[in-house]
PDB file of C-alpha atoms in Angstrom:
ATOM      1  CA  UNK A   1      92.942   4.621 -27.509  1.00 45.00           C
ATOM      2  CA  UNK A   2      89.601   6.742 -27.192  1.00 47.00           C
ATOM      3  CA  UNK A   3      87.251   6.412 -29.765  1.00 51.00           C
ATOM      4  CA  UNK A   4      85.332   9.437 -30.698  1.00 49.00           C
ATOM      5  CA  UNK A   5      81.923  10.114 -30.489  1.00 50.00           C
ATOM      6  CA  UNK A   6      80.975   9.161 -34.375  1.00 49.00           C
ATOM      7  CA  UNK A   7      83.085   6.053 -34.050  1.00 47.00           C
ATOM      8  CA  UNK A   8      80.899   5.224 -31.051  1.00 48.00           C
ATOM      9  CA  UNK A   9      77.604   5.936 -32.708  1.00 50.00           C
ATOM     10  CA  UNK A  10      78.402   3.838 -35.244  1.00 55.00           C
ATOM     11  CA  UNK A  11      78.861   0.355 -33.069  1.00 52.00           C
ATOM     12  CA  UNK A  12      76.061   1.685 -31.104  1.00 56.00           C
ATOM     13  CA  UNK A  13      74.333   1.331 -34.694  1.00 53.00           C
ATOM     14  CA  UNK A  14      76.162  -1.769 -35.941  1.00 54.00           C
ATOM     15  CA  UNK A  15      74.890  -3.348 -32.514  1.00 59.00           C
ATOM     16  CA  UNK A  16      71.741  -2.329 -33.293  1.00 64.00           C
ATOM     17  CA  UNK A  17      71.637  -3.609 -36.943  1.00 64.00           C
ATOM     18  CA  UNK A  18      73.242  -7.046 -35.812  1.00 70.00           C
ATOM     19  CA  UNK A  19      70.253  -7.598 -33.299  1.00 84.00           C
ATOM     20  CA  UNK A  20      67.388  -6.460 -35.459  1.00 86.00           C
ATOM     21  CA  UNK A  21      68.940  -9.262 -38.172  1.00 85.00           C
ATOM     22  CA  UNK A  22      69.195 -11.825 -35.821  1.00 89.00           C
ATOM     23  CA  UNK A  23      65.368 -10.737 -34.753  1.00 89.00           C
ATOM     24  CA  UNK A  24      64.286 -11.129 -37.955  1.00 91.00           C
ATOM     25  CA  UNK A  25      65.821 -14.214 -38.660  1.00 91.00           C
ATOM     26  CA  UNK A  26      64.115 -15.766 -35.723  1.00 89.00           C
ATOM     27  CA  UNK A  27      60.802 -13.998 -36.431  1.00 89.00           C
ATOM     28  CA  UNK A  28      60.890 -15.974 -39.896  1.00 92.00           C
ATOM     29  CA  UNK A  29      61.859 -19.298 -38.263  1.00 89.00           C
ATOM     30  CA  UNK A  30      59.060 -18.927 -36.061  1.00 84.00           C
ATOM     31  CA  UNK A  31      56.399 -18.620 -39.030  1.00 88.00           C
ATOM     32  CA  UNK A  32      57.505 -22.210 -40.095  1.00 88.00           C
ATOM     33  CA  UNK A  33      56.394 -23.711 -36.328  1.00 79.00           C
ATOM     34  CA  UNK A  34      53.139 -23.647 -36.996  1.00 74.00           C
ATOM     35  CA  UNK A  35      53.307 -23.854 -41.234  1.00 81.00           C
ATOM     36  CA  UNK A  36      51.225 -27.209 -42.411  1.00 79.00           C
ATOM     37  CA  UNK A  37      53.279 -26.641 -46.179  1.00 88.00           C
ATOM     38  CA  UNK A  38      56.152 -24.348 -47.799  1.00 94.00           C
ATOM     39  CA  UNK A  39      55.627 -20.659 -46.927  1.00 93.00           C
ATOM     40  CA  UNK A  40      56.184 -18.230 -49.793  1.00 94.00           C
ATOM     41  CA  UNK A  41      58.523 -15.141 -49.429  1.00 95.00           C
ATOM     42  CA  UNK A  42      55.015 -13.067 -49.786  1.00 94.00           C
ATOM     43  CA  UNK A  43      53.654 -14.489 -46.770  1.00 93.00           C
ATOM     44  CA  UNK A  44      56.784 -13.519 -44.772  1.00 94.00           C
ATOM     45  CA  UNK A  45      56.743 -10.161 -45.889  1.00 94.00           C
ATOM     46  CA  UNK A  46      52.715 -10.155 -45.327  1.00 94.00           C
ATOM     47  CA  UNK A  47      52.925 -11.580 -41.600  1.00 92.00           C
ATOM     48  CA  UNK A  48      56.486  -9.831 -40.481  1.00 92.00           C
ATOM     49  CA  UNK A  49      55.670  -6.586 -42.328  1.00 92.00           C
ATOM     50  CA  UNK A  50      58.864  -6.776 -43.706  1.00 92.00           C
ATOM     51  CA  UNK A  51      59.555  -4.971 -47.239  1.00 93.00           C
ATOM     52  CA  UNK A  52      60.431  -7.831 -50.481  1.00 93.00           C
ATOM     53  CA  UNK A  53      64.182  -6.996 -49.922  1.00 93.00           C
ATOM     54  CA  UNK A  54      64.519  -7.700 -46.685  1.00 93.00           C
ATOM     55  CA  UNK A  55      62.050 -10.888 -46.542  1.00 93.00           C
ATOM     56  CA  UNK A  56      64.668 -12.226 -49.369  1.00 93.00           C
ATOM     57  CA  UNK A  57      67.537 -11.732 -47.985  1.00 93.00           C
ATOM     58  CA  UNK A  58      66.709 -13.455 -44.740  1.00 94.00           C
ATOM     59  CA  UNK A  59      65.272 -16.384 -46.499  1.00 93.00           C
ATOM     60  CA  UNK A  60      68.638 -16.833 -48.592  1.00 94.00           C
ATOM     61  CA  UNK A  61      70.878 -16.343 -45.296  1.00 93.00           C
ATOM     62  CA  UNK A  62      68.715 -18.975 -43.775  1.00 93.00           C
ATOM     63  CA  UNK A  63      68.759 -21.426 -46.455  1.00 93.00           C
ATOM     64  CA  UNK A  64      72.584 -21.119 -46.937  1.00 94.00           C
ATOM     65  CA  UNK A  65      73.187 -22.477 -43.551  1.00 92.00           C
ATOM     66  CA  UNK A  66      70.803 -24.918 -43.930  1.00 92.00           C
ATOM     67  CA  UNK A  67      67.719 -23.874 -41.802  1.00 91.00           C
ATOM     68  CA  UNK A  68      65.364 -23.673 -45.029  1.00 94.00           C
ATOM     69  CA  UNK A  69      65.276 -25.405 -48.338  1.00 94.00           C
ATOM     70  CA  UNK A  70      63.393 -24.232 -50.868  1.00 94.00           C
ATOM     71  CA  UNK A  71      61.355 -25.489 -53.014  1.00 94.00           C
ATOM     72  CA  UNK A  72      61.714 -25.345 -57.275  1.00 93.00           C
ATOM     73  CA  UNK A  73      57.811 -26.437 -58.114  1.00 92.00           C
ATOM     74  CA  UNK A  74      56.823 -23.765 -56.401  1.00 93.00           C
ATOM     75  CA  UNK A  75      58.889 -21.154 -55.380  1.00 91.00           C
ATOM     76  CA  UNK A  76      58.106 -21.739 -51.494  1.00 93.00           C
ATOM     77  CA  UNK A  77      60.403 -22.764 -48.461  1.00 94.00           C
ATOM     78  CA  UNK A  78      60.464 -25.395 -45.682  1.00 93.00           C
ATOM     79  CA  UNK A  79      62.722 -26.741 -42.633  1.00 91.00           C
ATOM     80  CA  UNK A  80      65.543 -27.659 -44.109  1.00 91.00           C
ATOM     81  CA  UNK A  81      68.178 -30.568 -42.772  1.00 89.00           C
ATOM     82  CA  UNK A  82      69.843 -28.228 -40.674  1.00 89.00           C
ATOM     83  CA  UNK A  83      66.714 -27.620 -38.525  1.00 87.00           C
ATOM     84  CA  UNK A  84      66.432 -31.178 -38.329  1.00 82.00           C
ATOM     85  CA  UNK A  85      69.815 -31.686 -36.660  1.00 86.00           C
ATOM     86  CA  UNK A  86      68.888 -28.875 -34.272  1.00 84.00           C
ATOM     87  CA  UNK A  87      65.626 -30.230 -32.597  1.00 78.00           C
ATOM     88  CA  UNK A  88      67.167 -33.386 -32.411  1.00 77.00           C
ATOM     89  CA  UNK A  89      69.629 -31.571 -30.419  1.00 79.00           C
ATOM     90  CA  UNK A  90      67.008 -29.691 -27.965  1.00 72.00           C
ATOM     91  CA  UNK A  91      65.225 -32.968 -28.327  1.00 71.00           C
ATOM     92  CA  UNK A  92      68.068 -34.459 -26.252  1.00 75.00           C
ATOM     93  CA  UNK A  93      69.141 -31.272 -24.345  1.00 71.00           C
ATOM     94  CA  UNK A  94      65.583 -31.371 -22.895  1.00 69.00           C
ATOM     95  CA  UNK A  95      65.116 -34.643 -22.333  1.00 65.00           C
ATOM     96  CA  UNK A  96      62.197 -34.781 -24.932  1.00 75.00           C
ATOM     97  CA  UNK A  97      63.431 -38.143 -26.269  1.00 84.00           C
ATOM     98  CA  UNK A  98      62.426 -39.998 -23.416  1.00 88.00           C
ATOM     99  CA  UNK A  99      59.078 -38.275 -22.959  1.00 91.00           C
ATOM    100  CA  UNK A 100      57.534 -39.197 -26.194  1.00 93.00           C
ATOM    101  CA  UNK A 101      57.647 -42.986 -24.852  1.00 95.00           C
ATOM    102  CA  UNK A 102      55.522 -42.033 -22.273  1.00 97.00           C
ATOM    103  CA  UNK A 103      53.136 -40.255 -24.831  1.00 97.00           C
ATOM    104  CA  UNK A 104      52.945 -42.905 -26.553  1.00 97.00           C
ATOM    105  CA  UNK A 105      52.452 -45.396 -23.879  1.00 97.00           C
ATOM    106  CA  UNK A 106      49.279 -43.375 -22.535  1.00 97.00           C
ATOM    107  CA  UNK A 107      47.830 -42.985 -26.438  1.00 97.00           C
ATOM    108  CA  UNK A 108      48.142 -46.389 -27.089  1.00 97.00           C
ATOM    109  CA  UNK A 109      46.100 -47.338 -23.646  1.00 97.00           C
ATOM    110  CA  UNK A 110      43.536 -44.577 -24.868  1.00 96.00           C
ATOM    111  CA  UNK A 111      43.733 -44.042 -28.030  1.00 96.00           C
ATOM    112  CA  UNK A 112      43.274 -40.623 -27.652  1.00 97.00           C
ATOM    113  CA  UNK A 113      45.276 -37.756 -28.641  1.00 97.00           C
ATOM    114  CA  UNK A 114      47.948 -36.971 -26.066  1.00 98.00           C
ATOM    115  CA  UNK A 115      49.648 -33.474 -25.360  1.00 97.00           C
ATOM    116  CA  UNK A 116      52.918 -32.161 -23.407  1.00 96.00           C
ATOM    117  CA  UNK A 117      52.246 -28.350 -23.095  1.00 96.00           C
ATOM    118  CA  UNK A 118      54.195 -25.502 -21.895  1.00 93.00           C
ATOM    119  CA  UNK A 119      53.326 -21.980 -20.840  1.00 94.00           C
ATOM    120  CA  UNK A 120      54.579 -19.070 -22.756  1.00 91.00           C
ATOM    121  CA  UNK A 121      53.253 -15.634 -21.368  1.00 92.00           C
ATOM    122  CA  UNK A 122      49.078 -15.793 -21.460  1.00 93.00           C
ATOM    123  CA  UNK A 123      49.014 -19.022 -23.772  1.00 94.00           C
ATOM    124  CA  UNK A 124      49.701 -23.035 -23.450  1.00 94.00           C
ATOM    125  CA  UNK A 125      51.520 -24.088 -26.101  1.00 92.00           C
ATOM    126  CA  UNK A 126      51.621 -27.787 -27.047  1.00 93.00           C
ATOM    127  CA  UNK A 127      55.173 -28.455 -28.009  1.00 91.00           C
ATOM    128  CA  UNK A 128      54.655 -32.532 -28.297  1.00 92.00           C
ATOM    129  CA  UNK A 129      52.442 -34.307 -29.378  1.00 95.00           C
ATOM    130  CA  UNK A 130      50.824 -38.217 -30.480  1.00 96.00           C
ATOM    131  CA  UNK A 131      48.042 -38.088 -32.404  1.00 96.00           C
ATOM    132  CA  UNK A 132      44.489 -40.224 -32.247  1.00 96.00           C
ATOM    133  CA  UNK A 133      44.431 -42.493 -34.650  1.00 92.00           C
ATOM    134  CA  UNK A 134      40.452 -42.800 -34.389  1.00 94.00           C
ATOM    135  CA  UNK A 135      38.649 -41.903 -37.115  1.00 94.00           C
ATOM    136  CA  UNK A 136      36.879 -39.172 -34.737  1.00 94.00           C
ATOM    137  CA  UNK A 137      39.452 -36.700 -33.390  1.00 93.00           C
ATOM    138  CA  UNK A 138      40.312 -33.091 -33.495  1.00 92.00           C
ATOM    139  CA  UNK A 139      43.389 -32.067 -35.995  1.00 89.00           C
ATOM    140  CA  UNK A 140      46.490 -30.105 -34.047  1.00 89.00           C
ATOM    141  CA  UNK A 141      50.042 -29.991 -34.006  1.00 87.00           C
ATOM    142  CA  UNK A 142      53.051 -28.759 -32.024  1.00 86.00           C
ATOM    143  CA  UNK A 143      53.409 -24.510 -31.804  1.00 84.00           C
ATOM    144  CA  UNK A 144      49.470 -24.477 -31.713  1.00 90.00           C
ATOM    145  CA  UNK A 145      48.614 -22.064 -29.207  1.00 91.00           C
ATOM    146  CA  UNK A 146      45.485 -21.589 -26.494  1.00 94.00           C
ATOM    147  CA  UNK A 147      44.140 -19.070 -23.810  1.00 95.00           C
ATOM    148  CA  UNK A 148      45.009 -20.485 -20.482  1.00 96.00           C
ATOM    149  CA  UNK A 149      41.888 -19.977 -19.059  1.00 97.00           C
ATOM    150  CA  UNK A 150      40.118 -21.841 -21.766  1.00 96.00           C
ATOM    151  CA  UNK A 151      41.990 -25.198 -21.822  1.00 97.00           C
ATOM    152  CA  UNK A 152      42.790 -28.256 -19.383  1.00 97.00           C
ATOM    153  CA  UNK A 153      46.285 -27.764 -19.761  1.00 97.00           C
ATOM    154  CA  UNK A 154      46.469 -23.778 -19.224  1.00 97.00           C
ATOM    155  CA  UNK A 155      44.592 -24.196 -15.562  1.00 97.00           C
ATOM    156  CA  UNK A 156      46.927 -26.823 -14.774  1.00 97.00           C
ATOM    157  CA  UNK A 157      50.043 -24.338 -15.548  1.00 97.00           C
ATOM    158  CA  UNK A 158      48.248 -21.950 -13.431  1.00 97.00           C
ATOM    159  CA  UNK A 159      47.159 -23.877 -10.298  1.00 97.00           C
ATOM    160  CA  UNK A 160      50.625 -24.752 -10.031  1.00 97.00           C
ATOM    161  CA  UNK A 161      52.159 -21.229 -11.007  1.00 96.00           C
ATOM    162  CA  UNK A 162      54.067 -19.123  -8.778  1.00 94.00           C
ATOM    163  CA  UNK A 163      52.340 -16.063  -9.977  1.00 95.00           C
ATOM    164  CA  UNK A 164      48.671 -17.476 -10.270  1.00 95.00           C
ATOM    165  CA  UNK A 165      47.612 -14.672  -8.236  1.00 96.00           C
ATOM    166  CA  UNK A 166      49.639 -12.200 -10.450  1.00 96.00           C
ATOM    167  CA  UNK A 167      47.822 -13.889 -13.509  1.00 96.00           C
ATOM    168  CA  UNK A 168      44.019 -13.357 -12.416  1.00 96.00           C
ATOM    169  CA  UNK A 169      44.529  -9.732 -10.571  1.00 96.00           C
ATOM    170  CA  UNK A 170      45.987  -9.000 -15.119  1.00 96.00           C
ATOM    171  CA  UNK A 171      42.358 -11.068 -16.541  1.00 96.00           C
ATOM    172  CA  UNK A 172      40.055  -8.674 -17.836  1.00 96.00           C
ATOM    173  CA  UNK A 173      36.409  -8.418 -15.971  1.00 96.00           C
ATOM    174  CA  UNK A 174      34.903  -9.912 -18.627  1.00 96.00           C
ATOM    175  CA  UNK A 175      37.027 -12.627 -20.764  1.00 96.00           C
ATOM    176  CA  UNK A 176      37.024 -13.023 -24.486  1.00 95.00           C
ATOM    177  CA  UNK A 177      34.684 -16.156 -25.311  1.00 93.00           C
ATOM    178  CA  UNK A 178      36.670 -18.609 -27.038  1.00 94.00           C
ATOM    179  CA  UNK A 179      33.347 -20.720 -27.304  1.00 96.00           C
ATOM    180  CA  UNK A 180      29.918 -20.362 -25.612  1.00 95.00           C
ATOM    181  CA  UNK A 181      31.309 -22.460 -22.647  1.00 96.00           C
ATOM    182  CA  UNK A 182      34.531 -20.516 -21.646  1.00 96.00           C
ATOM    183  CA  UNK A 183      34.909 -19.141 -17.966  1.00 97.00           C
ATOM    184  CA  UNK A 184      33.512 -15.843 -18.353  1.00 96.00           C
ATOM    185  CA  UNK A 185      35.025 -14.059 -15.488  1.00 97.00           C
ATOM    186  CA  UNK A 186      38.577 -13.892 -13.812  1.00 97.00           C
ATOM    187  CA  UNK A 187      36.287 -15.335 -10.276  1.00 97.00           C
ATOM    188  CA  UNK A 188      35.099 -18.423 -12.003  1.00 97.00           C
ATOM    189  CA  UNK A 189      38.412 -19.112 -13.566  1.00 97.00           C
ATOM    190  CA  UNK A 190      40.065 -18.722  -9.678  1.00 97.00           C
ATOM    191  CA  UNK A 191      37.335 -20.780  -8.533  1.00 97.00           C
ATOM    192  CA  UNK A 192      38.335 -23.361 -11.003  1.00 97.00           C
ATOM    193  CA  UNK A 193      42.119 -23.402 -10.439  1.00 97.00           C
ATOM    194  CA  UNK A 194      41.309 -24.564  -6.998  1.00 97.00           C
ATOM    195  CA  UNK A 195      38.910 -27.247  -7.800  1.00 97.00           C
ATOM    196  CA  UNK A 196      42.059 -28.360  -9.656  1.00 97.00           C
ATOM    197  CA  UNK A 197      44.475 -28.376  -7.143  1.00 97.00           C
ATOM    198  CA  UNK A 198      41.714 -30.201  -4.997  1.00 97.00           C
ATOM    199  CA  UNK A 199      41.385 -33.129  -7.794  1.00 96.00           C
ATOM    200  CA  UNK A 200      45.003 -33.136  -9.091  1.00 97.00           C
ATOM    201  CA  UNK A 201      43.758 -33.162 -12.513  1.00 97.00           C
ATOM    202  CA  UNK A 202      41.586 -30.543 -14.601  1.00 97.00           C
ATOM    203  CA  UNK A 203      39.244 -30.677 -17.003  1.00 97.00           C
ATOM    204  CA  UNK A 204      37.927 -28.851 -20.357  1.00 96.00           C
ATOM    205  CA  UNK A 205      34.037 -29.313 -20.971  1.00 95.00           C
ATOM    206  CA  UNK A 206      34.447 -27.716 -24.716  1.00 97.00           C
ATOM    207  CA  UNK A 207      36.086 -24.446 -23.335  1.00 97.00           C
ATOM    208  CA  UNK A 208      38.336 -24.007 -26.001  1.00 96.00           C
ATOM    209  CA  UNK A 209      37.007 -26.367 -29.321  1.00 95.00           C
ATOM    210  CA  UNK A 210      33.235 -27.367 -29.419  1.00 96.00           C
ATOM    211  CA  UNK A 211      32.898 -30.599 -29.455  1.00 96.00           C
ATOM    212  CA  UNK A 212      36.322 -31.833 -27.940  1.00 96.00           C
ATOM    213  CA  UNK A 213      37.175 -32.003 -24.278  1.00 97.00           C
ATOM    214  CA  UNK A 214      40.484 -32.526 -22.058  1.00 97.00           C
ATOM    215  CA  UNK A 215      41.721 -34.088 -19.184  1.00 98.00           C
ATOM    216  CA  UNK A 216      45.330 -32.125 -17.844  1.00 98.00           C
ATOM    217  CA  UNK A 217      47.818 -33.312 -15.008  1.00 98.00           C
ATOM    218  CA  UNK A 218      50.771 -30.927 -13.880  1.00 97.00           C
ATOM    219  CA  UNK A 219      53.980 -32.429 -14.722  1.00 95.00           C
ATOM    220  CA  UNK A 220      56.114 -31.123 -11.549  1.00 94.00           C
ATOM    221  CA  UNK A 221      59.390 -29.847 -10.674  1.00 91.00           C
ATOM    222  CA  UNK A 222      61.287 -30.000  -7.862  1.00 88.00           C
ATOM    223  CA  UNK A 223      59.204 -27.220  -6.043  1.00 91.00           C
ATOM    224  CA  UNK A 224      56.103 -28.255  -6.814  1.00 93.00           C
ATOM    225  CA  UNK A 225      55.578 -25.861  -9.395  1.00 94.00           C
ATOM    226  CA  UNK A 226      54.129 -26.650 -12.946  1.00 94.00           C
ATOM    227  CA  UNK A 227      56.820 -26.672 -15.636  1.00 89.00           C
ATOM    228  CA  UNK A 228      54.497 -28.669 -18.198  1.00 94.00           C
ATOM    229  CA  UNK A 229      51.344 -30.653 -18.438  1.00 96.00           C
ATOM    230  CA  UNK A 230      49.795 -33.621 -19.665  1.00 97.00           C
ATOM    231  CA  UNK A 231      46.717 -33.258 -21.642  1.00 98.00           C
ATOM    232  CA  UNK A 232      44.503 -36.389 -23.007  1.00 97.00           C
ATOM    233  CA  UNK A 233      42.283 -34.570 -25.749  1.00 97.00           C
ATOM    234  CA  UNK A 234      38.854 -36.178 -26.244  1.00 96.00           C
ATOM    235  CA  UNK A 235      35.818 -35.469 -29.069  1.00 97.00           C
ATOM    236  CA  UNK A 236      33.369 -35.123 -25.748  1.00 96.00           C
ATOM    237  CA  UNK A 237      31.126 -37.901 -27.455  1.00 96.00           C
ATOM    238  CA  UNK A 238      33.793 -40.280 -25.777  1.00 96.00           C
ATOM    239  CA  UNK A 239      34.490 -38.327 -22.881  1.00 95.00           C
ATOM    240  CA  UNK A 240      31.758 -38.808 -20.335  1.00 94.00           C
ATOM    241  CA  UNK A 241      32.284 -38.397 -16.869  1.00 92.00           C
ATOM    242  CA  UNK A 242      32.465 -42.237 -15.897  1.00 95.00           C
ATOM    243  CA  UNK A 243      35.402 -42.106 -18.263  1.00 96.00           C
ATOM    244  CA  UNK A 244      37.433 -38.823 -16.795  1.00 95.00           C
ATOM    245  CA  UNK A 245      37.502 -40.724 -13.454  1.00 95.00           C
ATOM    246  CA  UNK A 246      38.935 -43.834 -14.889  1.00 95.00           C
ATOM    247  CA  UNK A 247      41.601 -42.235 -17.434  1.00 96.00           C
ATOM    248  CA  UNK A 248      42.454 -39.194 -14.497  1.00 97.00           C
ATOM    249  CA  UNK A 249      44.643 -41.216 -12.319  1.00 97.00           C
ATOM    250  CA  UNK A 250      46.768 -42.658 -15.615  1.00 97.00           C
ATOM    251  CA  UNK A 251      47.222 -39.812 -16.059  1.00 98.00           C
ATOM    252  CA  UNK A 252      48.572 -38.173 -13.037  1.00 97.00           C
ATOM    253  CA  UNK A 253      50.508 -41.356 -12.921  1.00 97.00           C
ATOM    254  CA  UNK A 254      52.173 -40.954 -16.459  1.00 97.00           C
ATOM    255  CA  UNK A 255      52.496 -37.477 -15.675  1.00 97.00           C
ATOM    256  CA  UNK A 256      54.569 -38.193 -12.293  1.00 96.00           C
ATOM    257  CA  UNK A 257      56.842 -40.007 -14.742  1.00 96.00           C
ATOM    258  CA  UNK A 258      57.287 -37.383 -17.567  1.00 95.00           C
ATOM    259  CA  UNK A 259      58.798 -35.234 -14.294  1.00 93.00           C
ATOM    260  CA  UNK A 260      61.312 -37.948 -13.643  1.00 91.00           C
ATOM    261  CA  UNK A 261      62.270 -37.458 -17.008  1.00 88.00           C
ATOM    262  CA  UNK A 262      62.336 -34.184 -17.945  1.00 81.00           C
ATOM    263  CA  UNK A 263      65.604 -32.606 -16.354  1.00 72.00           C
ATOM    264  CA  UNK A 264      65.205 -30.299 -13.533  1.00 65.00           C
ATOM    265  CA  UNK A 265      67.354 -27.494 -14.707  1.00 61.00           C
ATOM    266  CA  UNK A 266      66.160 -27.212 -17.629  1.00 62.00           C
ATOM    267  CA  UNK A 267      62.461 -26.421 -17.717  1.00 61.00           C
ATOM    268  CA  UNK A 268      61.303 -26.403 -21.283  1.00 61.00           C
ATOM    269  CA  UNK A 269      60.164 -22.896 -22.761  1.00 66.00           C
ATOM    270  CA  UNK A 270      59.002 -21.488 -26.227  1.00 65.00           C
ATOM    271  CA  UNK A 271      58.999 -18.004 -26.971  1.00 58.00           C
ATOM    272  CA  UNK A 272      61.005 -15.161 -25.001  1.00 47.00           C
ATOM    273  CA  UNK A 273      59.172 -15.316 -21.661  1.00 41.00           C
TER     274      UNK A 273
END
């Protein structure tokens, strides 16, 4: 049977509607990544610009199946069980469960903070994560989200990328200071991509946080090619250089292993890129 023309618009706009829900739905999910307590229906409809109705009905879909719960004292939502059972899911999926061993084995020889970071676009994003338990550290959590050119584990992403040269030719001339020692040009970040290919490691001297420095080692796939990397996060105060040459092989080492680990076809990635 042939459908006319109105019938047609109106999947065409159905389609449409169906996407932009399931859009929206994810946008929301995504605000409760990087959340530290519940997120009110305000703050939604602040940071999506979404309109009241529409912030509310999302929330409720969400939190009938499970994804949020919210929360009587105050009005505000978090995860709820059913998000639970999902990343321990992708957990699995990605092999992420037998990573964090290795995470843990390398904080506990350091006791230092310890990363796994993935590339998403422009950014690093650290999507695991043991944290110092020294009374000096620097404060992060998984979804936090860096320059590449500013952190250990972005110029490991890139001196392993396929499309490093791609990446520098898009750099601005001069690049947005993230503190007063950031590479300043897209030459001096090229220059330092190769010094980390020659070391195997690379290293942030307060490019990204003052005071705190990082040591990153690309965690490989088959092809050579950066999928992830390993970042030991330091405040600098314990990070001299005598100290980057011990913990730098450990950590290529313990990276090596996180590759044996992860499986091969299925790289892990955050965003839409």
């Amino acid at each position: 049977m042939t459908r006319s023309p109105e019938s047609r618009s109106d999947g065409r706009s159905e389609s449409r509607s169906g996407t932009q829900a399931i859009d929206r739905a994810m946008a929301v999910l995504r605000l409760f990544i990087e959340a530290e307590g519940d997120v009110q229906v305000s703050e939604i409809v602040a940071r999506l610009a979404l309109t009241p109705g529409t912030a509310h009905r999302v929330v409720r879909a969400l939190a009938a199946e499970g994804f949020l719960t919210r929360n009587p004292a105050n009005d505000g939502y978090y995860l709820g069980s059913t998000a639970i059972l999902l990343g321990q899911a992708a957990q699995r999926a990605l092999g992420a469960d037998r990573v964090m061993p290795l995470l843990k084995q390398l904080n506990a020889e350091t006791s230092e903070s310890v990363n796994l970071v993935v590339r998403d676009g422009e950014e690093s994003v650290v999507v695991m994560r043991v944290q110092s338990t020294m009374p000096l550290r620097f404060e992060q959590h998984p979804g936090a989200r860096f320059p590449l050119y500013s952190t250990a584990s972005g110029k490991v992403l890139m001196a392993w990328a396929e499309d490093a040269e791609e990446y520098l030719a898009g750099l601005p001339a001069a690049l947005p200071g993230v503190t007063a020692r950031t590479l300043a040009t897209p030459a001096e970040v090229a220059e330092e991509l190769e010094r980390t290919r020659e070391r195997g490691h690379s290293v942030d001297n307060e490019e990204n946080v003052e005071g705190v420095s990082s040591i990153g080692a690309p965690v490989l796939d088959g092809r050579g090619l950066a999928h992830a990397a390993l970042v030991v996060q330091v405040p600098t105060v314990r990070l001299p250089a005598e100290r980057v040459d011990r913990l730098a092989p450990r950590l290529r080492e313990i990276a090596g292993q996180v590759a044996e680990v992860l499986p091969a076809d299925r790289p892990m990635r955050v965003g839409r890129s």
